[in-house]
Coordinates of C-alpha atoms in Angstrom, one line a residue:
M1 CA 105.4 298.4 67.7
T2 CA 108.0 296.8 70.1
T3 CA 109.6 293.4 70.3
A4 CA 107.5 290.4 71.0
A5 CA 109.5 289.8 74.2
H6 CA 108.6 293.3 75.5
A7 CA 105.0 293.0 74.4
L8 CA 104.9 289.7 76.3
V9 CA 106.2 291.2 79.5
A10 CA 103.7 294.1 79.2
Q11 CA 101.0 291.5 78.8
L12 CA 102.1 289.7 81.9
E13 CA 102.0 293.0 83.8
E14 CA 98.5 293.6 82.5
L15 CA 97.5 290.1 83.7
G16 CA 98.6 290.8 87.2
V17 CA 101.6 288.4 87.2
E18 CA 103.9 289.0 90.1
Y19 CA 106.6 286.4 89.6
V20 CA 108.0 284.4 86.7
F21 CA 109.9 281.3 87.8
G22 CA 112.6 279.7 85.7
T23 CA 116.1 279.4 84.4
C24 CA 118.0 281.2 81.7
G25 CA 119.1 279.9 78.3
H26 CA 120.0 281.3 75.0
T27 CA 116.5 280.8 73.7
N28 CA 114.8 283.0 76.4
I29 CA 117.3 285.7 77.2
A30 CA 115.2 288.2 75.1
V31 CA 112.4 287.7 77.6
L32 CA 114.8 288.0 80.6
D33 CA 116.1 291.3 79.2
A34 CA 112.5 292.6 78.9
L35 CA 111.8 291.5 82.5
A36 CA 114.7 293.5 83.8
D37 CA 112.7 296.7 83.3
S38 CA 109.5 295.3 84.6
R39 CA 107.7 295.2 87.9
V40 CA 107.3 291.4 87.3
R41 CA 110.0 289.7 89.3
F42 CA 112.0 286.9 87.8
V43 CA 112.8 284.1 90.3
I44 CA 115.9 282.3 89.0
A45 CA 116.3 278.6 90.1
R46 CA 119.2 276.2 89.7
H47 CA 117.1 273.5 88.1
E48 CA 113.9 273.7 86.1
Q49 CA 112.1 271.1 88.2
A50 CA 112.7 273.3 91.2
A51 CA 111.4 276.3 89.3
A52 CA 108.3 274.4 88.2
H53 CA 107.5 273.2 91.8
A54 CA 108.0 276.8 93.1
A55 CA 105.6 278.1 90.5
D56 CA 103.2 275.4 91.5
G57 CA 103.5 276.2 95.2
Y58 CA 102.9 279.9 94.4
A59 CA 99.8 279.1 92.4
R60 CA 98.3 276.9 95.2
A61 CA 98.9 279.5 97.8
S62 CA 97.9 282.6 95.9
G63 CA 95.1 281.3 93.7
R64 CA 96.7 282.9 90.7
P65 CA 98.4 281.0 87.8
G66 CA 102.0 280.2 88.3
V67 CA 104.2 281.3 85.4
L68 CA 107.3 279.3 84.3
L69 CA 109.9 280.3 81.8
V70 CA 112.2 277.6 80.5
H71 CA 114.9 277.0 77.8
V72 CA 114.8 274.6 74.8
G73 CA 115.5 270.9 75.0
P74 CA 116.8 269.9 78.5
G75 CA 115.4 273.0 80.0
L76 CA 111.9 271.9 79.0
T77 CA 112.4 268.2 79.8
N78 CA 113.9 269.1 83.2
A79 CA 110.7 271.0 84.0
A80 CA 108.3 268.2 82.8
T81 CA 108.0 266.4 86.2
G82 CA 107.1 269.6 88.0
V83 CA 104.6 270.7 85.4
M84 CA 103.0 267.2 85.4
T85 CA 102.7 267.4 89.2
A86 CA 100.8 270.7 88.9
A87 CA 98.6 269.4 86.0
L88 CA 97.5 266.3 87.8
D89 CA 96.5 268.3 90.8
S90 CA 94.5 270.8 88.7
V91 CA 96.8 273.7 89.5
P92 CA 96.9 276.6 86.9
L93 CA 100.4 276.9 85.4
V94 CA 101.4 278.7 82.3
V95 CA 104.7 277.5 80.8
I96 CA 106.5 279.6 78.3
S97 CA 109.4 277.8 76.6
G98 CA 112.0 279.0 74.2
D99 CA 112.7 276.8 71.2
I100 CA 115.2 276.6 68.4
P101 CA 115.4 279.4 65.8
S102 CA 112.5 278.9 63.4
Y103 CA 114.9 279.2 60.4
Y104 CA 116.8 276.1 61.6
R105 CA 113.8 273.8 62.1
G106 CA 114.4 270.3 60.7
R107 CA 118.2 270.7 60.5
H108 CA 118.7 269.3 64.1
P109 CA 120.3 272.4 65.6
H110 CA 121.8 272.6 69.1
Q111 CA 119.6 271.2 71.9
E112 CA 116.6 270.5 69.6
I113 CA 114.6 267.5 70.8
N114 CA 115.0 265.2 67.8
L115 CA 116.1 261.7 66.8
H116 CA 113.4 259.8 65.0
A117 CA 111.5 262.9 63.9
D118 CA 112.2 266.6 63.4
G119 CA 111.9 268.7 66.5
D120 CA 108.5 269.1 68.2
Q121 CA 109.3 269.7 71.9
A122 CA 105.8 270.7 72.7
S123 CA 104.8 267.1 72.2
V124 CA 106.7 266.2 75.4
F125 CA 104.1 268.1 77.4
R126 CA 101.0 267.1 75.5
P127 CA 99.9 264.1 77.7
F128 CA 99.4 266.3 80.7
V129 CA 98.9 270.0 79.6
K130 CA 95.4 271.2 78.8
R131 CA 96.7 272.8 75.5
A132 CA 100.0 273.5 73.9
W133 CA 100.5 276.3 71.4
N134 CA 103.4 276.5 68.9
V135 CA 103.9 280.1 68.0
H136 CA 105.2 280.6 64.4
R137 CA 104.8 284.4 64.1
A138 CA 105.5 287.3 66.5
Q139 CA 102.0 288.7 66.0
D140 CA 100.5 285.5 67.3
L141 CA 102.4 285.3 70.6
G142 CA 100.0 287.6 72.5
R143 CA 97.0 285.7 71.4
A144 CA 98.6 282.4 72.4
V145 CA 99.5 283.7 75.8
E146 CA 96.0 285.1 76.4
R147 CA 94.5 281.8 75.5
A148 CA 97.1 280.0 77.7
F149 CA 96.1 282.0 80.8
W150 CA 92.4 281.6 80.0
T151 CA 92.6 277.9 79.4
A152 CA 94.8 277.3 82.5
L153 CA 92.1 279.0 84.7
S154 CA 88.8 278.0 83.1
G155 CA 86.9 274.9 83.7
R156 CA 89.1 272.4 85.5
P157 CA 92.3 274.4 86.1
G158 CA 95.6 273.0 84.8
A159 CA 98.8 273.5 83.0
T160 CA 99.3 275.0 79.5
L161 CA 102.3 275.5 77.3
V162 CA 103.3 278.3 74.9
N163 CA 106.3 277.2 72.8
V164 CA 108.2 280.0 71.1
P165 CA 111.2 279.9 68.6
M166 CA 113.9 282.2 70.0
D167 CA 114.0 284.5 67.0
V168 CA 110.2 285.2 67.4
F169 CA 110.9 286.9 70.8
S170 CA 113.1 289.5 69.0
R171 CA 110.8 290.3 66.1
P172 CA 108.4 293.3 66.1
A173 CA 105.0 292.8 67.7
A174 CA 102.3 295.0 69.2
P175 CA 101.1 294.6 72.8
Y176 CA 98.0 292.4 73.1
P177 CA 94.8 293.4 74.9
P178 CA 94.0 292.1 78.4
I179 CA 92.6 288.6 78.9
S180 CA 88.8 288.2 78.5
H181 CA 86.6 287.2 81.4
A182 CA 83.5 285.0 81.5
A183 CA 81.3 283.8 84.3
P184 CA 81.8 280.2 85.4
P185 CA 78.9 277.7 85.1
D186 CA 76.4 277.9 88.0
L187 CA 74.1 275.1 89.3
P188 CA 70.6 275.6 87.9
E189 CA 67.9 276.4 90.5
A190 CA 65.9 273.3 89.7
S191 CA 69.0 271.0 90.0
A192 CA 69.8 272.6 93.4
E193 CA 66.3 272.0 94.7
L194 CA 66.4 268.4 93.5
I195 CA 69.7 267.7 95.2
A196 CA 68.7 269.5 98.4
A197 CA 65.5 267.5 98.6
T198 CA 67.4 264.2 98.0
L199 CA 69.8 265.0 100.7
A200 CA 67.0 266.1 103.1
A201 CA 65.2 262.8 102.6
A202 CA 68.2 260.6 103.1
E203 CA 68.7 258.5 106.3
R204 CA 72.5 258.2 106.0
P205 CA 73.6 261.2 103.8
L206 CA 77.3 262.0 103.3
I207 CA 79.1 265.0 101.7
Y208 CA 82.4 264.0 100.1
V209 CA 84.7 266.9 99.3
G210 CA 87.6 266.8 96.9
G211 CA 90.5 269.1 96.2
G212 CA 88.6 271.2 93.7
L213 CA 86.8 273.2 96.5
R214 CA 89.7 275.4 97.6
E215 CA 87.8 278.6 98.3
D216 CA 85.7 279.7 101.3
A217 CA 83.9 276.8 102.8
H218 CA 81.2 278.7 104.7
A219 CA 78.4 277.7 102.3
L220 CA 79.5 274.0 102.6
I221 CA 79.5 274.2 106.3
A222 CA 76.1 275.9 106.3
L223 CA 74.6 273.2 104.1
A224 CA 76.1 270.4 106.3
E225 CA 75.0 272.0 109.6
H226 CA 71.4 272.7 108.4
L227 CA 70.9 269.1 107.3
D228 CA 73.3 267.6 109.9
I229 CA 75.3 265.8 107.2
P230 CA 78.8 264.4 108.0
I231 CA 81.6 265.5 105.8
A232 CA 84.4 263.2 104.5
H233 CA 87.2 264.5 102.3
S234 CA 90.0 263.3 100.0
L235 CA 93.7 263.7 100.8
M236 CA 93.8 266.9 98.8
A237 CA 90.9 268.5 100.6
K238 CA 92.3 268.2 104.1
G239 CA 91.7 271.6 105.8
T240 CA 88.9 272.7 103.5
V241 CA 86.6 272.2 106.5
P242 CA 88.5 272.6 109.8
D243 CA 89.6 269.3 111.3
A244 CA 87.9 270.2 114.6
H245 CA 84.4 270.7 113.1
P246 CA 82.0 268.2 114.7
L247 CA 80.7 266.9 111.4
V248 CA 84.1 266.1 109.8
L249 CA 84.7 262.4 109.5
G250 CA 88.1 262.9 107.9
M251 CA 89.7 261.1 105.0
T252 CA 88.3 258.1 103.2
G253 CA 90.3 255.3 101.7
F254 CA 93.8 254.2 102.4
W255 CA 94.4 256.4 105.4
G256 CA 90.8 256.7 106.5
L257 CA 89.4 255.8 109.9
E258 CA 87.4 252.6 110.1
L259 CA 84.3 254.8 111.0
T260 CA 84.8 257.0 107.9
N261 CA 85.2 254.1 105.5
A262 CA 82.2 252.2 107.0
Y263 CA 80.0 255.3 106.9
A264 CA 81.0 256.0 103.3
R265 CA 80.3 252.4 102.3
E266 CA 76.9 252.4 103.9
A267 CA 75.7 255.9 103.0
D268 CA 72.4 256.0 101.1
V269 CA 73.1 259.3 99.4
V270 CA 76.5 260.7 98.7
L271 CA 77.1 264.3 97.4
A272 CA 80.5 264.2 95.8
L273 CA 82.0 267.7 95.2
A274 CA 84.9 268.3 92.9
T275 CA 86.6 264.9 93.3
R276 CA 87.8 262.3 90.9
F277 CA 87.6 259.4 93.4
A278 CA 91.3 258.8 93.3
E279 CA 92.6 255.3 94.0
T280 CA 94.0 256.1 97.4
D281 CA 90.8 257.8 98.5
A282 CA 88.7 254.9 97.1
S283 CA 90.7 251.9 98.4
S284 CA 91.4 250.9 94.8
W285 CA 87.7 251.1 94.1
D286 CA 87.1 247.9 96.0
P287 CA 83.5 248.0 97.3
R288 CA 84.5 246.0 100.4
F289 CA 86.5 248.9 101.8
T290 CA 85.2 252.4 101.1
W291 CA 82.6 253.2 98.3
D292 CA 79.9 250.8 97.3
F293 CA 77.4 252.1 94.8
S294 CA 76.3 248.6 93.6
G295 CA 73.1 248.6 95.6
A296 CA 70.6 251.3 96.7
S297 CA 73.1 254.0 97.3
T298 CA 72.6 257.2 95.3
L299 CA 75.6 259.2 94.0
I300 CA 75.2 262.9 93.3
Q301 CA 78.4 264.3 91.6
I302 CA 79.1 267.9 90.9
D303 CA 82.3 268.8 89.0
I304 CA 83.6 271.5 86.6
D305 CA 85.0 268.8 84.4
P306 CA 82.3 266.7 82.6
A307 CA 84.8 263.9 82.1
E308 CA 84.8 263.2 85.8
L309 CA 81.1 262.6 86.1
G310 CA 80.6 258.8 86.4
R311 CA 84.3 258.0 85.6
N312 CA 84.6 255.5 88.5
Y313 CA 81.1 255.1 89.9
P314 CA 77.5 255.3 88.4
V315 CA 75.9 258.7 88.9
A316 CA 72.2 259.2 89.7
I317 CA 72.4 263.0 89.5
G318 CA 75.2 264.7 87.8
A319 CA 75.9 268.4 87.3
V320 CA 78.7 270.3 85.5
A321 CA 79.2 273.5 87.6
D322 CA 81.7 275.6 89.5
V323 CA 81.6 273.8 92.8
G324 CA 81.8 277.0 94.9
L325 CA 78.8 278.4 93.2
A326 CA 77.0 275.1 93.3
V327 CA 77.5 274.7 97.1
K328 CA 76.1 278.2 97.6
A329 CA 73.0 277.3 95.6
L330 CA 72.6 274.1 97.6
A331 CA 72.9 275.8 100.9
D332 CA 70.2 278.3 99.8
A333 CA 67.9 275.5 98.5
A334 CA 68.4 273.5 101.7
K335 CA 66.8 276.3 103.8
S336 CA 63.4 275.3 102.6
H337 CA 63.8 271.9 104.3
P338 CA 63.6 271.4 108.1
Q339 CA 66.8 271.3 110.1
A340 CA 68.0 267.8 110.8
E341 CA 69.7 266.4 114.0
R342 CA 71.9 263.4 114.3
P343 CA 73.3 263.6 117.8
E344 CA 74.3 260.0 118.0
L345 CA 76.3 260.2 114.8
R346 CA 78.0 263.4 116.0
E347 CA 79.0 261.6 119.2
R348 CA 80.5 258.7 117.2
I349 CA 82.4 261.2 115.1
R350 CA 83.7 263.0 118.2
Q351 CA 84.9 259.8 119.8
A352 CA 86.6 258.5 116.7
R353 CA 88.3 261.7 115.8
S354 CA 89.3 262.7 119.3
G355 CA 90.6 259.2 119.8
L356 CA 92.7 259.4 116.6
F357 CA 94.3 262.7 117.6
A358 CA 94.7 261.8 121.3
A359 CA 96.5 258.5 120.4
S360 CA 98.8 260.4 118.0
R361 CA 99.6 263.0 120.7
E362 CA 100.3 260.2 123.2
R363 CA 102.7 258.5 120.8
G364 CA 104.2 261.9 120.2
R365 CA 105.3 262.1 123.8
S366 CA 107.9 259.5 123.2
E367 CA 111.5 260.3 124.3
D368 CA 112.9 257.7 121.9
F369 CA 115.8 258.8 119.7
P370 CA 115.9 258.8 116.7
L371 CA 112.5 260.4 117.0
R372 CA 109.3 258.6 116.3
P373 CA 107.5 260.5 113.4
E374 CA 104.6 261.4 115.7
R375 CA 107.0 263.1 118.1
I376 CA 108.0 265.3 115.1
L377 CA 104.3 266.1 114.4
A378 CA 103.6 266.8 118.1
D379 CA 106.5 269.3 118.3
L380 CA 105.4 271.0 115.1
R381 CA 101.9 271.5 116.5
D382 CA 103.3 273.0 119.7
A383 CA 105.8 275.3 118.0
L384 CA 104.1 276.6 114.9
P385 CA 101.8 279.6 114.6
A386 CA 98.2 278.5 114.1
D387 CA 98.2 280.0 110.5
A388 CA 101.4 278.2 109.4
V389 CA 101.4 276.4 106.0
L390 CA 102.7 272.8 106.0
V391 CA 104.0 271.9 102.6
T392 CA 104.8 268.1 102.5
D393 CA 106.5 265.8 100.1
V394 CA 105.8 262.0 100.0
G395 CA 106.0 259.4 102.7
W396 CA 105.4 259.8 106.4
N397 CA 105.5 263.6 106.1
K398 CA 102.5 263.6 103.8
N399 CA 100.5 260.6 104.9
G400 CA 101.0 261.1 108.7
V401 CA 100.0 264.8 108.5
A402 CA 97.0 264.0 106.4
Q403 CA 95.8 261.3 108.8
C404 CA 96.7 262.4 112.4
Y405 CA 97.8 266.0 112.4
E406 CA 95.0 268.2 113.7
L407 CA 95.3 271.2 111.4
P408 CA 94.3 274.5 113.1
P409 CA 91.4 276.3 111.3
Q410 CA 93.8 279.0 110.1
G411 CA 96.4 276.5 108.9
R412 CA 97.0 275.2 105.4
F413 CA 98.1 271.8 104.1
I414 CA 99.7 271.6 100.6
T415 CA 100.8 268.3 99.2
P416 CA 101.3 266.6 95.8
G417 CA 98.4 264.3 95.2
G418 CA 98.0 263.0 91.6
A419 CA 101.7 262.5 90.9
S420 CA 102.9 262.1 94.5
T421 CA 106.2 263.6 93.3
M422 CA 109.2 263.1 95.6
G423 CA 111.0 266.5 95.7
F424 CA 107.8 268.6 95.4
G425 CA 108.0 269.9 99.0
P426 CA 111.2 271.9 99.2
A427 CA 110.9 274.1 96.1
A428 CA 107.1 274.3 96.4
A429 CA 107.4 275.7 99.9
V430 CA 109.6 278.6 98.5
G431 CA 106.8 279.4 96.0
V432 CA 104.2 279.3 98.8
Q433 CA 106.4 281.6 100.9
L434 CA 106.6 284.2 98.1
A435 CA 102.8 284.1 97.8
R436 CA 102.3 284.3 101.6
P437 CA 105.3 286.3 102.9
E438 CA 103.6 287.0 106.2
R439 CA 103.1 283.4 107.2
T440 CA 105.4 280.7 108.6
V441 CA 105.9 278.1 105.8
V442 CA 107.4 274.7 106.7
A443 CA 108.6 272.2 104.1
L444 CA 108.1 268.9 105.9
V445 CA 110.0 266.4 103.8
G446 CA 111.9 263.2 104.0
D447 CA 115.6 262.9 103.4
G448 CA 114.8 261.4 99.9
G449 CA 112.7 264.4 99.0
M450 CA 115.2 266.9 100.4
S451 CA 118.0 265.2 98.4
A452 CA 115.9 265.3 95.2
Q453 CA 115.6 269.1 95.5
L454 CA 118.7 270.5 97.2
P455 CA 118.5 273.6 94.9
A456 CA 115.5 274.7 96.9
V457 CA 117.8 275.9 99.8
P458 CA 119.8 278.4 97.8
L459 CA 116.6 279.4 96.0
A460 CA 115.1 280.3 99.4
V461 CA 118.2 282.2 100.4
E462 CA 118.4 284.2 97.2
Q463 CA 114.7 285.1 97.4
G464 CA 114.8 286.0 101.1
A465 CA 112.1 283.4 101.7
P466 CA 112.2 282.3 105.4
V467 CA 111.1 278.7 104.7
I468 CA 111.8 276.2 107.4
F469 CA 112.9 272.9 105.9
V470 CA 112.3 270.1 108.4
V471 CA 114.0 266.9 107.1
M472 CA 112.5 263.7 108.6
N473 CA 115.6 261.7 108.1
N474 CA 115.4 257.9 108.2
R475 CA 118.3 257.4 105.7
S476 CA 116.0 255.5 103.4
H477 CA 113.2 255.6 100.9
G478 CA 111.3 254.2 103.9
T479 CA 107.9 253.2 102.4
I480 CA 109.5 251.2 99.5
S481 CA 112.1 249.8 101.8
D482 CA 109.4 248.4 104.1
L483 CA 107.5 247.1 101.1
Q484 CA 110.5 245.2 99.7
A485 CA 111.4 243.8 103.1
A486 CA 107.8 242.5 103.6
H487 CA 107.8 240.6 100.3
F488 CA 111.4 239.6 99.7
G489 CA 112.8 239.5 103.3
R490 CA 115.4 242.1 102.7
S491 CA 115.7 245.7 101.3
H492 CA 118.1 246.4 98.5
G493 CA 118.5 249.6 96.6
C494 CA 116.1 251.5 98.9
D495 CA 118.3 252.5 101.9
F496 CA 121.2 254.9 101.8
T497 CA 124.5 253.4 103.0
D498 CA 128.2 254.1 102.7
P499 CA 130.6 251.6 101.1
A500 CA 130.8 249.7 104.3
G501 CA 127.0 249.2 104.4
R502 CA 126.4 251.6 107.3
P503 CA 123.4 254.0 107.2
Y504 CA 124.5 257.2 105.5
S505 CA 123.0 260.7 105.1
P506 CA 124.4 264.0 103.8
D507 CA 124.8 266.7 106.5
F508 CA 121.8 268.7 105.5
A509 CA 122.4 271.3 108.3
A510 CA 126.0 271.9 107.0
L511 CA 124.6 272.3 103.5
A512 CA 122.2 275.0 104.8
V513 CA 125.0 276.9 106.4
A514 CA 127.1 276.6 103.2
C515 CA 124.2 278.1 101.3
G516 CA 123.7 281.0 103.7
A517 CA 120.8 279.6 105.7
D518 CA 120.6 278.5 109.3
G519 CA 121.3 274.8 109.9
H520 CA 120.3 272.7 112.9
T521 CA 121.2 269.1 113.5
V522 CA 119.0 267.4 116.1
S523 CA 120.8 265.0 118.5
T524 CA 118.3 264.7 121.4
P525 CA 114.5 264.7 121.5
A526 CA 114.3 268.1 123.1
E527 CA 116.5 269.8 120.5
F528 CA 114.0 269.6 117.7
G529 CA 111.4 271.8 119.4
A530 CA 114.1 274.3 120.4
A531 CA 115.4 274.5 116.9
L532 CA 111.9 274.9 115.4
R533 CA 111.0 277.7 117.8
A534 CA 114.3 279.5 117.0
A535 CA 113.7 279.1 113.2
V536 CA 110.1 280.5 113.6
A537 CA 111.5 283.5 115.5
N538 CA 114.5 284.2 113.3
R539 CA 112.5 284.5 110.0
R540 CA 115.4 283.2 108.0
P541 CA 115.7 280.2 105.7
A542 CA 116.6 277.2 108.0
V543 CA 117.2 273.5 107.6
I544 CA 116.5 271.2 110.6
D545 CA 117.8 267.7 110.2
V546 CA 115.8 265.3 112.4
P547 CA 116.9 261.7 112.8
M548 CA 113.7 259.5 112.6
V549 CA 112.9 255.9 112.9
N550 CA 111.1 254.2 110.0
E551 CA 107.5 253.5 111.0
P552 CA 104.6 252.7 108.7
V553 CA 101.6 255.0 108.6
P554 CA 98.5 253.1 109.9
T555 CA 96.4 252.2 106.9
P556 CA 92.9 251.1 107.9
G557 CA 91.6 251.2 104.3
H558 CA 92.6 249.0 101.4
W559 CA 95.0 250.7 98.9
N560 CA 97.9 249.7 101.1
I561 CA 100.9 249.6 98.8
K562 CA 101.5 246.1 100.1
D563 CA 98.0 245.1 99.1
I564 CA 98.7 246.3 95.5
Y565 CA 101.9 244.4 95.3
Q566 CA 100.2 241.3 96.7
G567 CA 97.5 241.6 94.0
M568 CA 100.1 240.9 91.3
F569 CA 100.2 237.3 92.5
S570 CA 96.5 236.7 93.2
D571 CA 95.1 236.2 89.7

């Protein structure tokens, strides 16, 4: 027998956990003490939301569950936004929270979440975690943790919570056996043959890829190339198939090209893989713009989560399966059908995609200052290694990269999708860097996102994580400022100003230096590329503050935020 805290840490080691992210509090110090003698490294953050985003970034980059340790009350509530962000993007995250002493329950002790009911802090997380466990006995902690890891990873991945009264951590408990393993569901052979035959017989087939297909895409490419089927993808799936592949149409919906949306709307067979048809990717589900399954179009949907089948569109053929295994089965089944060729379509794709990237590169040659956003993207493309990881926040940094940044095949794009959380990028990039220490990691964020997660800079310094924070600084919450100006003729409460009404921004470069990182303030167009190359070479945490003009991202699809706002007055 040992304490439950030491048994927990031994269990984490057995599960292969490398890092536990979090903050300290009187309810979890027994676990921290046990971690002190462990090979599991504790990553201390200055705010629980930063810790949650870092754990999220680590999970996205490593493929392993992120582990988050938080304190009772405000510790848990501070983490809620970061955990929700991971949950809505189907990222496996295991949260272990300390709670009030079990013997004080119902007496409203210090930091207990209570007012109209006795404390039940796990309920704060219930709307977005897959499962929450309240541990009442030390001997139950290991089983709850085992189930939390299994649940976070199985089926549609997501977040789980294990809530533990602080006294339970110090009570005697035996180590718990390693997690069990089970094979994910495959696509039955008969279903694979039916779907392959349906795709082979189609005149205008389309493969639509969502964020759930994160692994090796060789089978997907083989299937598409054999039947010469174009591939469209959601925002979250950018980079699953290289941008330069001749069958890639790009994103659908809000940021999609006119060709992509038109082809999606007119396709006679659509194979949708691991996607929930999110509003932005579906132009608010308006059949005039992207997806129209009201006529003769056939939707085939494969997802690990049965709740997603038919959620937004009627499904002709549905299958609950691990999408990676399903695609391999489909690629094998397709071999019994003749190869198809659609040279005219390939040429249309080539012209549309090359035109998109060429136009962006041309705008990126601008010598205007403050910089145009596409100048920032152009310099990033020129200065970064091909395998660099771009971690974005929300705004131009996410939308512009998703639409017109030609991601190299070795590169990676990580962004918050479901929650679109401002402040995700800075801390998530630190978690990504810990998972991929050999790669260049760039947090491409706006000044709003950087301001929301300033603790990410000392976090990077303390962890020796050479993240490059590129701040696209327009001194504004630019997208919302533009929206308000379009509908009310002025912008109030969206732009950062000093008491005299002049545009204002913190000195992010000076903050970096104060934290022990490198800081660069860009004052001419040429200085950004030079600062970026220096940061890549130095392999130290660095902040590059880049003045930028506020330009809207082109939105050929519907879901323009202005369209949504206009819809409020159209009924």
